[in-house]
XYZ file of N, CA and C in Angstrom:
294
model
N 0.331 -0.702 0.326
C 0.199 -0.076 0.133
C 0.482 0.992 -0.186
N 1.907 0.638 0.528
C 2.887 2.192 0.727
C 3.164 2.192 -0.285
N 3.747 1.633 -1.834
C 4.490 2.166 -2.359
C 3.525 2.886 -3.348
N 2.133 1.936 -3.326
C 0.710 3.047 -4.071
C 0.800 3.840 -3.831
N 1.529 4.612 -2.603
C 0.825 6.036 -2.360
C 2.203 6.635 -2.977
N 3.174 6.409 -2.446
C 4.507 6.110 -3.002
C 4.417 6.768 -4.794
N 4.126 6.304 -5.519
C 4.550 6.529 -7.253
C 3.205 6.600 -7.176
N 1.802 6.715 -6.274
C 1.062 7.941 -7.029
C 1.187 9.579 -6.111
N 1.962 9.855 -5.519
C 2.174 11.114 -5.213
C 3.709 11.554 -5.778
N 4.379 10.815 -6.564
C 5.712 10.901 -7.793
C 4.661 11.770 -8.955
N 3.859 10.375 -9.039
C 3.391 11.337 -10.179
C 2.505 12.796 -10.031
N 1.103 12.555 -9.677
C 0.766 14.153 -8.912
C 2.100 14.710 -9.495
N 3.348 15.015 -8.368
C 4.387 16.366 -8.437
C 5.253 15.959 -9.868
N 4.953 15.326 -10.249
C 5.854 15.873 -11.633
C 5.012 16.273 -13.122
N 2.678 15.772 -12.734
C 2.077 16.666 -13.552
C 1.601 17.908 -13.068
N 1.814 18.448 -11.048
C 2.504 19.702 -10.860
C 3.633 20.323 -11.210
N 4.665 19.939 -11.859
C 5.338 20.188 -12.230
C 5.881 20.802 -14.180
N 4.974 19.724 -14.174
C 4.862 19.782 -16.266
C 4.638 21.492 -16.050
N 3.221 21.521 -15.123
C 2.070 22.717 -15.423
C 3.143 23.574 -15.042
N 3.280 24.054 -13.974
C 4.306 25.120 -13.599
C 4.770 25.505 -14.886
N 5.992 24.467 -15.037
C 7.413 24.937 -15.861
C 6.098 25.281 -17.550
N 5.727 24.680 -17.720
C 5.057 25.143 -19.614
C 3.661 26.697 -18.825
N 3.173 26.846 -17.570
C 2.888 28.190 -17.697
C 4.729 29.283 -17.136
N 5.745 28.932 -16.374
C 7.275 29.690 -16.840
C 7.200 29.641 -17.783
N 7.533 29.222 -18.316
C 8.170 29.069 -20.081
C 7.214 29.847 -21.041
N 5.951 29.925 -21.016
C 4.742 30.581 -21.328
C 5.319 31.788 -21.111
N 5.902 31.913 -20.171
C 5.549 33.725 -20.000
C 6.844 33.826 -20.272
N 8.071 33.079 -20.457
C 9.602 34.371 -20.811
C 9.057 33.664 -22.423
N 8.466 32.949 -22.903
C 8.779 33.613 -24.512
C 7.281 33.739 -25.687
N 6.112 33.992 -24.599
C 5.946 35.482 -25.030
C 4.922 34.631 -26.494
N 3.776 34.987 -27.044
C 4.221 34.894 -28.096
C 4.022 33.598 -29.117
N 5.252 33.682 -28.916
C 6.381 32.416 -30.050
C 6.272 31.025 -29.078
N 5.186 31.026 -28.140
C 6.301 29.984 -27.431
C 5.730 28.354 -28.120
N 4.182 28.758 -29.326
C 4.137 27.665 -29.758
C 5.487 27.247 -30.212
N 6.234 28.212 -30.866
C 7.030 27.069 -32.171
C 8.546 26.198 -30.368
N 7.907 27.334 -29.382
C 9.634 26.498 -28.329
C 9.511 24.631 -27.857
N 10.619 23.952 -28.380
C 10.643 22.926 -28.834
C 10.575 22.591 -26.856
N 11.019 23.229 -26.125
C 10.547 22.719 -24.855
C 9.699 22.996 -23.919
N 9.011 23.960 -24.536
C 7.300 24.522 -23.993
C 6.377 22.858 -25.088
N 7.012 22.423 -26.022
C 6.392 21.980 -26.565
C 5.790 20.414 -26.210
N 7.241 19.481 -24.720
C 7.714 19.000 -24.828
C 7.079 18.901 -23.215
N 5.861 20.227 -22.603
C 5.541 20.383 -21.645
C 4.391 20.499 -21.174
N 3.404 20.967 -22.740
C 2.538 20.598 -23.204
C 2.328 19.719 -23.847
N 2.606 18.583 -24.078
C 2.495 17.170 -24.106
C 2.533 16.217 -22.508
N 3.340 16.431 -22.112
C 4.205 15.979 -20.682
C 2.135 16.561 -19.711
N 1.411 17.863 -19.939
C 1.508 17.630 -19.128
C -0.394 17.672 -19.481
N -0.834 16.984 -20.498
C -1.481 16.872 -21.327
C -2.918 16.484 -20.524
N -2.797 14.753 -20.258
C -3.502 13.873 -19.332
C -3.693 14.565 -18.657
N -3.003 15.282 -17.818
C -3.666 16.515 -15.962
C -4.960 17.316 -16.604
N -4.643 18.115 -17.612
C -5.304 19.191 -18.578
C -6.931 18.333 -18.997
N -6.433 16.976 -20.226
C -7.420 16.522 -20.114
C -8.603 16.139 -19.384
N -7.665 15.606 -18.245
C -9.360 15.104 -17.021
C -9.925 16.386 -15.899
N -9.222 17.391 -15.973
C -9.848 18.595 -15.232
C -10.657 19.590 -16.434
N -10.461 19.770 -17.975
C -11.406 19.499 -18.828
C -12.879 18.436 -18.942
N -12.628 16.960 -18.562
C -13.557 15.966 -18.901
C -14.549 16.729 -17.947
N -14.554 16.761 -16.035
C -14.677 16.793 -14.852
C -15.080 17.987 -14.363
N -14.928 19.437 -15.042
C -15.123 20.363 -15.119
C -15.989 21.079 -15.935
N -16.722 21.911 -15.252
C -18.113 22.615 -15.907
C -17.457 23.149 -17.548
N -19.111 23.153 -18.472
C -17.986 23.881 -19.371
C -17.980 25.585 -19.385
N -18.739 25.777 -18.760
C -18.472 27.141 -17.722
C -17.092 27.329 -17.778
N -16.314 27.160 -17.373
C -14.786 27.211 -16.911
C -14.278 27.228 -18.072
N -13.641 28.836 -18.526
C -12.578 29.127 -19.729
C -12.080 27.961 -19.646
N -11.022 27.711 -21.307
C -9.716 26.724 -21.256
C -8.262 28.123 -20.492
N -8.192 28.618 -20.782
C -7.566 28.816 -20.491
C -7.332 28.827 -18.798
N -8.709 28.694 -18.072
C -8.172 28.403 -16.350
C -8.550 27.152 -16.552
N -8.249 26.122 -16.983
C -7.992 24.741 -16.778
C -6.860 24.506 -16.326
N -4.865 25.160 -16.789
C -4.745 24.892 -15.900
C -4.851 25.834 -14.542
N -5.480 26.080 -13.688
C -5.255 26.950 -12.575
C -5.719 25.514 -11.965
N -7.441 25.459 -12.760
C -8.041 24.071 -11.919
C -7.112 22.864 -12.133
N -6.955 22.855 -12.925
C -5.596 21.398 -12.696
C -4.880 21.035 -11.731
N -4.171 23.086 -11.016
C -2.718 22.711 -10.584
C -3.853 22.514 -9.024
N -5.323 23.302 -9.119
C -5.633 23.445 -7.704
C -6.024 22.180 -7.550
N -6.844 20.685 -8.261
C -7.413 20.073 -7.307
C -5.545 18.666 -7.239
N -4.855 18.810 -8.471
C -3.625 18.023 -8.023
C -3.068 18.697 -6.936
N -3.121 20.248 -6.891
C -2.396 20.289 -5.262
C -3.408 19.830 -3.915
N -3.947 19.048 -4.001
C -5.029 18.847 -2.931
C -4.804 17.760 -3.326
N -5.050 17.338 -4.199
C -4.618 14.715 -4.009
C -3.320 14.958 -3.378
N -2.430 15.957 -3.420
C -0.716 16.001 -3.792
C -0.273 15.739 -1.455
N -1.510 16.255 -0.834
C -1.523 16.945 0.696
C -2.643 15.994 0.823
N -3.180 15.424 0.269
C -4.186 13.899 0.402
C -2.685 12.855 0.752
N -2.117 13.407 -0.266
C -1.702 11.289 -0.257
C -0.512 11.412 0.749
N 0.262 13.397 1.000
C 0.874 12.881 2.011
C 0.692 12.331 4.026
N -0.570 13.263 3.608
C -1.638 12.634 4.462
C -1.021 11.299 4.511
N -1.869 10.584 3.642
C -2.184 9.203 3.584
C -0.675 8.225 3.891
N -0.122 8.792 3.071
C 1.616 8.200 3.948
C 1.325 9.029 4.458
N 2.354 9.869 5.005
C 2.057 9.300 7.119
C 1.157 8.864 7.624
N -0.153 8.697 7.621
C -0.241 7.546 8.383
C -0.569 6.242 8.084
N -0.026 5.670 6.743
C 0.727 4.735 7.007
C 1.948 4.294 7.568
N 2.385 5.356 7.090
C 4.117 5.038 8.175
C 4.052 5.053 9.461
N 2.948 6.041 10.530
C 2.747 5.709 11.711
C 2.172 4.180 12.404
N 0.716 3.487 10.571
C 1.083 2.669 11.621
C 2.016 1.528 11.313
N 2.593 1.806 10.337
C 3.489 0.786 10.484
C 5.319 0.872 11.549
N 4.894 1.735 11.489
C 6.847 2.139 11.908
C 7.819 3.423 11.416
N 7.923 5.087 11.371
C 9.165 5.338 11.055
C 10.163 4.845 10.646
N 10.783 3.732 11.171
C 11.938 2.809 10.886
C 11.439 1.976 9.879
N 10.341 1.738 9.194
C 10.350 1.288 7.918
C 10.098 1.962 6.568
N 9.731 3.414 6.609
C 9.639 4.820 5.933
C 10.400 4.705 5.909
N 11.610 4.764 5.912
C 12.871 5.257 6.112
C 13.577 4.716 4.409
């Protein structure tokens, strides 16, 4: 169970880093970001989380706000995974989680 929580937490962290990196690189690259290879890589890597957020969210939410919504639910899920990992480690013993 601990391994599944650690893997889920790691995947959430990666998704968050892809979305934040995409945002920051988009700010730096400006209007020509679609031609930037690194922005394209981050865009492809962040697509699953953005796609899932678009499918779950109501149509009222604009497409430009989907990365913020995805980051929000990923951050909340990450906090829950950390809490679950702490609970499992306390139950198993701290020494077995290191």
